[in-house]
Amino acid sequence: ASHCERFRSDFSGVPWVAAPAVYPELSGETVLTMEYLPGVSLKDLDAIAADPELDARSLATRLGRAYFLQFCKHRFFNTDPHAGNLAADAAIPKGRLIVYDFGQAARLDENERAGALMLLEALLDEDAELCVDAFSTMGVLKEGYDREAIVATVADNFRAGRVATGKGAARRG
């Protein structure tokens, strides 16, 4: 309940994303009562395509923007963003993103936030050195790690296409 309320607070005033309200007076240790907020599941691509009020590309863009805001601005994010926890409705043109199920959420400290942004840039550019810098900034490497070995492994993953990026897909494609 607290994760959902935090998300709703972080996105108040953002018309293209919603989460159901929690009814604390009807909730307890084992029951969570929330607003009924119906939508078309994002896993139902045929239903999205058939609905003239929804636009799959706009919804995908909105989902990406929502996660950038969660990581970069709010430093609090839903860690379970699978299609079963996401839906859309026609509350606004091209569709409003609806996020359900906040049972898994996390907070980022400043180093984790900065490292996540650095990692995204590194992945888009297929920059193995920057990937390792990002890992270091996030604090996910063990003390005394072999930097050159990790850089070589990441670079090999880029070369082999084991990490899908825009740059690599264009080059292979």
PDB file of N, CA, C and O in Angstrom, residues 11-43:
ATOM      1  N   PHE A  11       3.725  10.676  -9.147  1.00  0.00           N
ATOM      2  CA  PHE A  11       3.146  10.931 -10.466  1.00  0.00           C
ATOM      3  C   PHE A  11       1.874  11.775 -10.423  1.00  0.00           C
ATOM      4  O   PHE A  11       1.181  11.872 -11.439  1.00  0.00           O
ATOM      5  N   SER A  12       1.608  12.398  -9.296  1.00  0.00           N
ATOM      6  CA  SER A  12       0.444  13.282  -9.253  1.00  0.00           C
ATOM      7  C   SER A  12       0.658  14.416 -10.243  1.00  0.00           C
ATOM      8  O   SER A  12       1.757  14.937 -10.386  1.00  0.00           O
ATOM      9  N   GLY A  13      -0.365  14.741 -10.967  1.00  0.00           N
ATOM     10  CA  GLY A  13      -0.246  15.787 -11.966  1.00  0.00           C
ATOM     11  C   GLY A  13       0.290  15.323 -13.302  1.00  0.00           C
ATOM     12  O   GLY A  13       0.423  16.120 -14.232  1.00  0.00           O
ATOM     13  N   VAL A  14       0.632  14.047 -13.431  1.00  0.00           N
ATOM     14  CA  VAL A  14       1.092  13.498 -14.714  1.00  0.00           C
ATOM     15  C   VAL A  14      -0.103  12.767 -15.333  1.00  0.00           C
ATOM     16  O   VAL A  14      -0.457  11.684 -14.874  1.00  0.00           O
ATOM     17  N   PRO A  15      -0.733  13.342 -16.348  1.00  0.00           N
ATOM     18  CA  PRO A  15      -1.988  12.782 -16.850  1.00  0.00           C
ATOM     19  C   PRO A  15      -1.862  11.464 -17.603  1.00  0.00           C
ATOM     20  O   PRO A  15      -2.847  10.742 -17.760  1.00  0.00           O
ATOM     21  N   TRP A  16      -0.660  11.112 -18.046  1.00  0.00           N
ATOM     22  CA  TRP A  16      -0.497   9.929 -18.884  1.00  0.00           C
ATOM     23  C   TRP A  16      -0.104   8.673 -18.105  1.00  0.00           C
ATOM     24  O   TRP A  16       0.174   7.630 -18.703  1.00  0.00           O
ATOM     25  N   VAL A  17      -0.116   8.740 -16.775  1.00  0.00           N
ATOM     26  CA  VAL A  17       0.159   7.547 -15.958  1.00  0.00           C
ATOM     27  C   VAL A  17      -0.741   7.568 -14.733  1.00  0.00           C
ATOM     28  O   VAL A  17      -1.040   8.627 -14.186  1.00  0.00           O
ATOM     29  N   ALA A  18      -1.196   6.376 -14.331  1.00  0.00           N
ATOM     30  CA  ALA A  18      -2.086   6.260 -13.171  1.00  0.00           C
ATOM     31  C   ALA A  18      -1.797   4.974 -12.420  1.00  0.00           C
ATOM     32  O   ALA A  18      -1.216   4.027 -12.957  1.00  0.00           O
ATOM     33  N   ALA A  19      -2.201   4.972 -11.172  1.00  0.00           N
ATOM     34  CA  ALA A  19      -2.173   3.762 -10.333  1.00  0.00           C
ATOM     35  C   ALA A  19      -3.421   3.832  -9.464  1.00  0.00           C
ATOM     36  O   ALA A  19      -3.887   4.930  -9.123  1.00  0.00           O
ATOM     37  N   PRO A  20      -3.979   2.691  -9.105  1.00  0.00           N
ATOM     38  CA  PRO A  20      -5.203   2.714  -8.300  1.00  0.00           C
ATOM     39  C   PRO A  20      -4.969   3.284  -6.903  1.00  0.00           C
ATOM     40  O   PRO A  20      -3.911   3.087  -6.311  1.00  0.00           O
ATOM     41  N   ALA A  21      -5.960   4.001  -6.419  1.00  0.00           N
ATOM     42  CA  ALA A  21      -5.904   4.533  -5.054  1.00  0.00           C
ATOM     43  C   ALA A  21      -6.067   3.391  -4.059  1.00  0.00           C
ATOM     44  O   ALA A  21      -6.744   2.400  -4.329  1.00  0.00           O
ATOM     45  N   VAL A  22      -5.445   3.533  -2.921  1.00  0.00           N
ATOM     46  CA  VAL A  22      -5.558   2.555  -1.831  1.00  0.00           C
ATOM     47  C   VAL A  22      -6.602   3.074  -0.847  1.00  0.00           C
ATOM     48  O   VAL A  22      -6.638   4.258  -0.539  1.00  0.00           O
ATOM     49  N   TYR A  23      -7.446   2.169  -0.367  1.00  0.00           N
ATOM     50  CA  TYR A  23      -8.429   2.505   0.658  1.00  0.00           C
ATOM     51  C   TYR A  23      -7.938   1.957   1.992  1.00  0.00           C
ATOM     52  O   TYR A  23      -8.224   0.814   2.351  1.00  0.00           O
ATOM     53  N   PRO A  24      -7.172   2.761   2.753  1.00  0.00           N
ATOM     54  CA  PRO A  24      -6.577   2.249   3.995  1.00  0.00           C
ATOM     55  C   PRO A  24      -7.621   1.829   5.022  1.00  0.00           C
ATOM     56  O   PRO A  24      -7.388   0.883   5.785  1.00  0.00           O
ATOM     57  N   GLU A  25      -8.758   2.498   5.030  1.00  0.00           N
ATOM     58  CA  GLU A  25      -9.799   2.148   6.004  1.00  0.00           C
ATOM     59  C   GLU A  25     -10.420   0.788   5.728  1.00  0.00           C
ATOM     60  O   GLU A  25     -11.040   0.190   6.609  1.00  0.00           O
ATOM     61  N   LEU A  26     -10.209   0.255   4.517  1.00  0.00           N
ATOM     62  CA  LEU A  26     -10.721  -1.068   4.151  1.00  0.00           C
ATOM     63  C   LEU A  26      -9.593  -2.082   3.975  1.00  0.00           C
ATOM     64  O   LEU A  26      -9.804  -3.170   3.476  1.00  0.00           O
ATOM     65  N   SER A  27      -8.386  -1.698   4.370  1.00  0.00           N
ATOM     66  CA  SER A  27      -7.225  -2.558   4.218  1.00  0.00           C
ATOM     67  C   SER A  27      -6.643  -2.902   5.579  1.00  0.00           C
ATOM     68  O   SER A  27      -6.930  -2.235   6.572  1.00  0.00           O
ATOM     69  N   GLY A  28      -5.843  -3.946   5.612  1.00  0.00           N
ATOM     70  CA  GLY A  28      -5.189  -4.365   6.849  1.00  0.00           C
ATOM     71  C   GLY A  28      -3.959  -5.186   6.534  1.00  0.00           C
ATOM     72  O   GLY A  28      -3.428  -5.150   5.427  1.00  0.00           O
ATOM     73  N   GLU A  29      -3.496  -5.961   7.507  1.00  0.00           N
ATOM     74  CA  GLU A  29      -2.289  -6.776   7.348  1.00  0.00           C
ATOM     75  C   GLU A  29      -2.388  -7.785   6.203  1.00  0.00           C
ATOM     76  O   GLU A  29      -1.408  -8.068   5.533  1.00  0.00           O
ATOM     77  N   THR A  30      -3.572  -8.350   5.978  1.00  0.00           N
ATOM     78  CA  THR A  30      -3.713  -9.402   4.976  1.00  0.00           C
ATOM     79  C   THR A  30      -4.613  -9.020   3.808  1.00  0.00           C
ATOM     80  O   THR A  30      -4.772  -9.807   2.876  1.00  0.00           O
ATOM     81  N   VAL A  31      -5.216  -7.836   3.850  1.00  0.00           N
ATOM     82  CA  VAL A  31      -6.125  -7.404   2.784  1.00  0.00           C
ATOM     83  C   VAL A  31      -5.740  -6.006   2.325  1.00  0.00           C
ATOM     84  O   VAL A  31      -5.565  -5.100   3.142  1.00  0.00           O
ATOM     85  N   LEU A  32      -5.613  -5.854   1.024  1.00  0.00           N
ATOM     86  CA  LEU A  32      -5.335  -4.548   0.436  1.00  0.00           C
ATOM     87  C   LEU A  32      -6.506  -4.211  -0.480  1.00  0.00           C
ATOM     88  O   LEU A  32      -6.769  -4.927  -1.447  1.00  0.00           O
ATOM     89  N   THR A  33      -7.221  -3.162  -0.160  1.00  0.00           N
ATOM     90  CA  THR A  33      -8.372  -2.752  -0.959  1.00  0.00           C
ATOM     91  C   THR A  33      -7.982  -1.526  -1.763  1.00  0.00           C
ATOM     92  O   THR A  33      -7.533  -0.524  -1.209  1.00  0.00           O
ATOM     93  N   MET A  34      -8.175  -1.653  -3.079  1.00  0.00           N
ATOM     94  CA  MET A  34      -7.752  -0.585  -3.985  1.00  0.00           C
ATOM     95  C   MET A  34      -8.894  -0.203  -4.919  1.00  0.00           C
ATOM     96  O   MET A  34      -9.825  -0.985  -5.138  1.00  0.00           O
ATOM     97  N   GLU A  35      -8.765   0.963  -5.476  1.00  0.00           N
ATOM     98  CA  GLU A  35      -9.694   1.468  -6.478  1.00  0.00           C
ATOM     99  C   GLU A  35      -9.731   0.523  -7.675  1.00  0.00           C
ATOM    100  O   GLU A  35      -8.698  -0.013  -8.085  1.00  0.00           O
ATOM    101  N   TYR A  36     -10.920   0.333  -8.227  1.00  0.00           N
ATOM    102  CA  TYR A  36     -11.056  -0.438  -9.460  1.00  0.00           C
ATOM    103  C   TYR A  36     -10.665   0.482 -10.615  1.00  0.00           C
ATOM    104  O   TYR A  36     -11.297   1.501 -10.859  1.00  0.00           O
ATOM    105  N   LEU A  37      -9.594   0.162 -11.276  1.00  0.00           N
ATOM    106  CA  LEU A  37      -9.072   0.975 -12.366  1.00  0.00           C
ATOM    107  C   LEU A  37      -8.870   0.063 -13.569  1.00  0.00           C
ATOM    108  O   LEU A  37      -7.786  -0.471 -13.798  1.00  0.00           O
ATOM    109  N   PRO A  38      -9.938  -0.168 -14.346  1.00  0.00           N
ATOM    110  CA  PRO A  38      -9.850  -1.127 -15.450  1.00  0.00           C
ATOM    111  C   PRO A  38      -9.063  -0.578 -16.630  1.00  0.00           C
ATOM    112  O   PRO A  38      -9.000   0.630 -16.857  1.00  0.00           O
ATOM    113  N   GLY A  39      -8.464  -1.502 -17.369  1.00  0.00           N
ATOM    114  CA  GLY A  39      -7.730  -1.132 -18.567  1.00  0.00           C
ATOM    115  C   GLY A  39      -7.455  -2.359 -19.407  1.00  0.00           C
ATOM    116  O   GLY A  39      -7.724  -3.487 -18.998  1.00  0.00           O
ATOM    117  N   VAL A  40      -6.909  -2.132 -20.570  1.00  0.00           N
ATOM    118  CA  VAL A  40      -6.505  -3.203 -21.475  1.00  0.00           C
ATOM    119  C   VAL A  40      -5.085  -3.596 -21.099  1.00  0.00           C
ATOM    120  O   VAL A  40      -4.181  -2.755 -21.064  1.00  0.00           O
ATOM    121  N   SER A  41      -4.878  -4.863 -20.808  1.00  0.00           N
ATOM    122  CA  SER A  41      -3.545  -5.342 -20.436  1.00  0.00           C
ATOM    123  C   SER A  41      -2.546  -5.049 -21.551  1.00  0.00           C
ATOM    124  O   SER A  41      -2.854  -5.242 -22.735  1.00  0.00           O
ATOM    125  N   LEU A  42      -1.361  -4.603 -21.178  1.00  0.00           N
ATOM    126  CA  LEU A  42      -0.340  -4.351 -22.190  1.00  0.00           C
ATOM    127  C   LEU A  42       0.152  -5.629 -22.852  1.00  0.00           C
ATOM    128  O   LEU A  42       0.795  -5.580 -23.902  1.00  0.00           O
ATOM    129  N   LYS A  43      -0.188  -6.791 -22.290  1.00  0.00           N
ATOM    130  CA  LYS A  43       0.197  -8.034 -22.951  1.00  0.00           C
ATOM    131  C   LYS A  43      -0.805  -8.421 -24.040  1.00  0.00           C
ATOM    132  O   LYS A  43      -0.520  -9.291 -24.841  1.00  0.00           O
TER     133      LYS A  43
END
